XYZ file of C-alpha atoms in Angstrom:
322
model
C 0.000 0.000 0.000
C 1.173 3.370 -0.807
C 1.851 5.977 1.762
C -0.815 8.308 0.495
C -3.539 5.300 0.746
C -2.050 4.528 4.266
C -2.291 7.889 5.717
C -5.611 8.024 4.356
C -6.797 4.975 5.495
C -5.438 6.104 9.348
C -7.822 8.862 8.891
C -11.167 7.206 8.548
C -10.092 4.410 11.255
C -13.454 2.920 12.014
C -14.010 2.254 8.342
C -13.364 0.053 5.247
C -11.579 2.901 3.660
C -10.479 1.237 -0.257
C -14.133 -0.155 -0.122
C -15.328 3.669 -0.210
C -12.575 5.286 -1.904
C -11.253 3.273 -4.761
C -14.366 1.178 -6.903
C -13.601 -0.715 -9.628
C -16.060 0.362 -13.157
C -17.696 -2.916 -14.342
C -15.218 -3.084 -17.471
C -11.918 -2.789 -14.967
C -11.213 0.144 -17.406
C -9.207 1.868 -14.268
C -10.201 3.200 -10.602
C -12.256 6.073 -10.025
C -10.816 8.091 -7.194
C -12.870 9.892 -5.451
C -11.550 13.451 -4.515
C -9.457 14.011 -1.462
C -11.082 16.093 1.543
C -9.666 18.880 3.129
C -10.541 21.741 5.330
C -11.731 25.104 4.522
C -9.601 28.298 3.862
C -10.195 30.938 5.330
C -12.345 32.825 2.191
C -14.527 29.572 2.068
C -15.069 29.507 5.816
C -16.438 33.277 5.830
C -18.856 32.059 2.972
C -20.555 28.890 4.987
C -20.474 30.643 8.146
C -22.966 33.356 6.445
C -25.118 30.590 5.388
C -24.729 29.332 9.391
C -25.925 32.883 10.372
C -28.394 33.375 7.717
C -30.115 29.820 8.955
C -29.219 29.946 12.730
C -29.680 31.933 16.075
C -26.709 32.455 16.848
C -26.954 36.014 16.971
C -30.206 36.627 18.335
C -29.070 33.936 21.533
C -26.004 36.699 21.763
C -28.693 39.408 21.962
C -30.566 37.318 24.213
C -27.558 37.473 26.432
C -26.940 41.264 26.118
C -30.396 41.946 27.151
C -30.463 40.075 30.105
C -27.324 39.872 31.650
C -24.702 42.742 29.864
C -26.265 45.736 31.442
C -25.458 44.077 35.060
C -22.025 43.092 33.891
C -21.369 46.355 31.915
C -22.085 48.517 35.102
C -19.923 47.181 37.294
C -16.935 48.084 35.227
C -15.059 51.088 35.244
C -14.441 51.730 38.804
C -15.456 55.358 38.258
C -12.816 56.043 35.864
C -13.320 58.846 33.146
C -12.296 56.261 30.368
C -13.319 52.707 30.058
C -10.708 50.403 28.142
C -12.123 47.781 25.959
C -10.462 45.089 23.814
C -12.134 42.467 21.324
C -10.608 39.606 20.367
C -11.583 38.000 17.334
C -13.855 40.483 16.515
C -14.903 39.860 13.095
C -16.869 42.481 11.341
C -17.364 44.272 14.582
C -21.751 43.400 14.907
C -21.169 42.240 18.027
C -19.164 44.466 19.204
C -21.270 47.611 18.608
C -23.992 45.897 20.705
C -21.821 45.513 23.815
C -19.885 49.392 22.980
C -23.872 50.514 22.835
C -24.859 48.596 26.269
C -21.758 50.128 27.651
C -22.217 53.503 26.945
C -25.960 53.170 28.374
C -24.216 51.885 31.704
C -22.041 54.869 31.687
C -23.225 57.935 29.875
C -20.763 60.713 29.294
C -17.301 58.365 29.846
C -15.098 57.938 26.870
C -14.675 54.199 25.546
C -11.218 53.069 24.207
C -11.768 50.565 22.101
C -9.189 48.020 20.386
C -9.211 45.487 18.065
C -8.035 42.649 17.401
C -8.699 40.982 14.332
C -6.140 39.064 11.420
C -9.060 39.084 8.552
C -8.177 42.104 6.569
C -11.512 42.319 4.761
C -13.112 41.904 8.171
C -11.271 44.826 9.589
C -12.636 46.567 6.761
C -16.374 45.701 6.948
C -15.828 46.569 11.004
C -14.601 50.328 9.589
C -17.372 50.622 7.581
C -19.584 50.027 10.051
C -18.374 52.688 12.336
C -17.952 55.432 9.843
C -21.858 54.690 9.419
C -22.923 54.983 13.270
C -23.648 58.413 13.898
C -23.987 57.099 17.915
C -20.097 56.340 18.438
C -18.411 59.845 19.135
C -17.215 59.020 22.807
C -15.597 55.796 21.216
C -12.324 55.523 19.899
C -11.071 52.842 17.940
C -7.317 50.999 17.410
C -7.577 47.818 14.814
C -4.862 45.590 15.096
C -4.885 43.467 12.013
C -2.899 40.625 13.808
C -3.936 37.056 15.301
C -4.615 37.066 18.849
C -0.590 35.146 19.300
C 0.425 37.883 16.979
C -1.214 40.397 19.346
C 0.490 38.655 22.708
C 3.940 38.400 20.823
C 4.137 41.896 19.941
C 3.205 42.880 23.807
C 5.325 40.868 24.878
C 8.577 42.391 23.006
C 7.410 45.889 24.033
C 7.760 44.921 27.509
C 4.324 47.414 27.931
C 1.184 45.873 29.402
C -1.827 47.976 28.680
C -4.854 46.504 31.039
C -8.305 46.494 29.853
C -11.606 47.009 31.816
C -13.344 44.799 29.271
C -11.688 42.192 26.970
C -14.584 39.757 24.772
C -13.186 36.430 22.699
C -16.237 35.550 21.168
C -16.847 32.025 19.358
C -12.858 32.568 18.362
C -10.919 29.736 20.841
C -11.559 26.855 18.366
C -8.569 28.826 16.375
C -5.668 29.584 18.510
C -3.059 27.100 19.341
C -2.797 27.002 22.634
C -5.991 27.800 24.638
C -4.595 27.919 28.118
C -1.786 30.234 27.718
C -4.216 32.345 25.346
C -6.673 32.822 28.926
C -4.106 33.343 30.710
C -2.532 36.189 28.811
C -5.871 37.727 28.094
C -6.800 37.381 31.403
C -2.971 39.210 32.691
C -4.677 41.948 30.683
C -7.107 42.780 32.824
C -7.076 45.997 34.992
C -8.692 45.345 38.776
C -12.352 44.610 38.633
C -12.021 44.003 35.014
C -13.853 41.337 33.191
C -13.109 38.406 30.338
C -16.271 37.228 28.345
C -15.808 34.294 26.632
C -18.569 32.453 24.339
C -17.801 29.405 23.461
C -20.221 26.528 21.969
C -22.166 24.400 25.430
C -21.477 21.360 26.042
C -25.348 20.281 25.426
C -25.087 21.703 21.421
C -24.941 19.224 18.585
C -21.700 19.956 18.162
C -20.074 18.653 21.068
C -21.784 15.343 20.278
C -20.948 15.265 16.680
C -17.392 16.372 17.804
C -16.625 13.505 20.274
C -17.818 10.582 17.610
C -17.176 11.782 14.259
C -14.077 14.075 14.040
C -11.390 11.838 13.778
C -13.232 11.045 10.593
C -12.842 14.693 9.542
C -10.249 16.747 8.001
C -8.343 19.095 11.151
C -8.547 22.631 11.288
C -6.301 25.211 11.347
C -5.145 24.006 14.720
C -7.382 21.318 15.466
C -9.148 22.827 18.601
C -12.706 21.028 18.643
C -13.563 22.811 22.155
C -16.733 23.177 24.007
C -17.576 24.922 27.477
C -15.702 22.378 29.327
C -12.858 22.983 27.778
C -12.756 26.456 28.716
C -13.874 26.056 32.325
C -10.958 23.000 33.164
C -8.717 25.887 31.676
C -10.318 28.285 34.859
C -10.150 26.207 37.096
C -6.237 25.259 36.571
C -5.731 28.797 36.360
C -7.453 29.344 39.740
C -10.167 32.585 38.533
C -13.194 33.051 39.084
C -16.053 33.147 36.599
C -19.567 32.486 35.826
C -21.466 30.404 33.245
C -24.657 31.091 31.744
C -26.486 29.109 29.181
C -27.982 30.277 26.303
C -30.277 27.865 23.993
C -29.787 28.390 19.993
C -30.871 26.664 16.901
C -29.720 26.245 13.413
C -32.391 24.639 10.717
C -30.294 22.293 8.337
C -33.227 20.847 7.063
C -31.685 21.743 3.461
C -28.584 19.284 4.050
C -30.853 16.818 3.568
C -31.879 17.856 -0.618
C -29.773 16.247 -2.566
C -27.888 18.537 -4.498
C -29.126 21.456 -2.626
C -26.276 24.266 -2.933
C -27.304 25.608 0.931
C -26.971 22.292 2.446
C -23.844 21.792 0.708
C -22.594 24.912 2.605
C -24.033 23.859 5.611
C -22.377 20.546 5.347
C -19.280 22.200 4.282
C -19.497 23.940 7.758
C -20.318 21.441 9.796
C -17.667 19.233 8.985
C -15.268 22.040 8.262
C -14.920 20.491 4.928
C -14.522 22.030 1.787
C -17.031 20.249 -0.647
C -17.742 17.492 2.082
C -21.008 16.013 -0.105
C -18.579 15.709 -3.581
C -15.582 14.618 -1.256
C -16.244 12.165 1.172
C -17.077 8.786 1.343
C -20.436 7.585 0.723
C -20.231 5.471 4.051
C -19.257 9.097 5.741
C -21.577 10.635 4.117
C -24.357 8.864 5.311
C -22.851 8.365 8.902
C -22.924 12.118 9.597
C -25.877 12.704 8.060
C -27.704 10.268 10.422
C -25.968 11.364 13.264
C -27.125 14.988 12.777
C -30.921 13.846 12.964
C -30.172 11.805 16.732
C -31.459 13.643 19.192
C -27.913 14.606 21.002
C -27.538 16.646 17.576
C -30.978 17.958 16.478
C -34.597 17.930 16.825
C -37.888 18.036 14.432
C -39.939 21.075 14.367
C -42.886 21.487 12.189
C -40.527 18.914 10.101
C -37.649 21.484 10.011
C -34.595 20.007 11.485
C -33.186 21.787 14.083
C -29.243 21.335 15.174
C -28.983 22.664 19.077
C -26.511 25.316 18.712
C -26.972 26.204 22.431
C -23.918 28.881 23.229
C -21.923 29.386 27.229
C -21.497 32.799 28.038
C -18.216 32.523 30.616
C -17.980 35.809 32.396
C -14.154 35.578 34.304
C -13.335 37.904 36.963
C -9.858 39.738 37.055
């Protein structure tokens, strides 16, 4: 066996791999190989994630959350100071952000916000200055972009040997990405002024996710650093590190009713996302193919509504304490 089929064959471990892969055409004319998987880059990710937001609540649970809990958590920061220091990490094209800047300024009218950014997507960094030059509301609000990763960030702190601390520093839905989650907290968290705060959101442990994650990823190509993480993750992480924090869970749901159509282009996205595949339905095996797509409909992943499908997308809100 070649070292190609080998590796391959490692990968799907649980299956008959050369059954799947390599079929011989009734006339023996030659094998039909069936195209390798891989994982997304980072333009295709962008595209299925809109189709995940388009389809899901994954927002409106994050609204959910700043309605009912941020104003709490946003007053107690500050300490009275005349400027409140915020820093996102991971921030995307800056939605989210706004929302919490907006709930913050409502807690403290009058103070000026220092916002800064970090954020390695250039064209995100762009849609995030866009948005602000439209928002007639932000004139007590300054903003910094850093177009670096969040190790990028901590590297270049580090070699100034300067340690700005933050009142306020969010990593929303961006852990899966970095490569080493503890020492990521704990920097973030050294970057904290005194009654500061660290929000973390980060996929619960009762999602679909962290289901389809524990049986079916070593069947899947790895990510950019291979972090499949869920709220457990995070919380082990506080616990070595010996902070405080809070959790609070948040249900959401994402209808993937259309990766069931065969040959519909949405569900192809949607699969493409969930598996973090690029192309998964042309790609992988039939025998993976059909294993995920049962597992999605089990009730650990999903449930029937009005014969929708609905994955459980339910999201942790970890609010850490300086």
């Amino acid at each position: 066996m070649d070292p190609a089929t080998e590796m391959k064959r490692n990968r799907f471990p649980s299956m008959n791999f050369e059954a799947e892969i390599l079929t011989a055409p009734h006339d023996n004319s030659e094998l039909y190989v069936i195209p390798s998987m891989r994982s997304l880059t980072a333009e295709e990710y962008v595209e299925a994630f809109k189709t995940f937001l388009d389809h899901s609540t994954e927002h409106q649970c994050m609204d959910e959350f700043n309605k009912e809990e941020m104003p709490k958590i946003m007053a107690s920061l500050g300490n009275g100071k005349s400027t409140i220091n915020v820093l996102g990490v991971g921030s995307g094209t800056g939605e989210q952000d706004l929302k919490m800047i907006r709930i913050l300024q409502a807690a403290h009218p009058g103070v000026f916000i220092d916002n800064e950014i970090i954020e390695p997507n250039p064209q995100h960094v762009a849609a995030y200055k866009e948005l602000v030059n439209q928002a007639p509301d932000l004139q007590n609000v300054s903003f910094i972009w850093h177009q670096l990763t969040s190790s990028e960030y901590e590297q270049e702190v580090k070699e100034r040997g300067t340690h700005k601390k933050f009142d306020f520093i969010h990593m929303i839905q961006m852990l899966y990405r970095v490569e080493d989650i503890h020492n990521t907290i704990k920097f973030f968290h050294s970057c904290l002024d005194h009654h500061g705060k660290l929000l973390i959101i980060i996929l619960s442990d009762s999602s679909g996710w962290a289901s389809l994650w524990k049986n079916h990823r070593h069947c899947l190509p790895s990510t950019d650093s291979g972090h499949y993480i869920t709220s457990s993750g995070i919380t082990d992480v506080l616990k070595r590190l010996g902070v405080e924090y809070r959790v609070y869970e948040f249900p959401s749901g994402w209808d993937i009713t259309e990766c069931f159509i065969e040959g519909d282009p949405v569900g192809g996205h949607m699969m493409d996302f969930l598996t973090g595949t690029k192309n998964f339905l042309g790609t992988a095996p039939p025998g993976l193919r059909r294993q995920l797509q049962e597992a999605l409909c089990q009730p650990e992943c999903s449930s029937n509504k009005d014969g929708r499908i609905i994955f459980s997308n339910n999201l942790s809100m970890i609010v850490v304490e300086s």
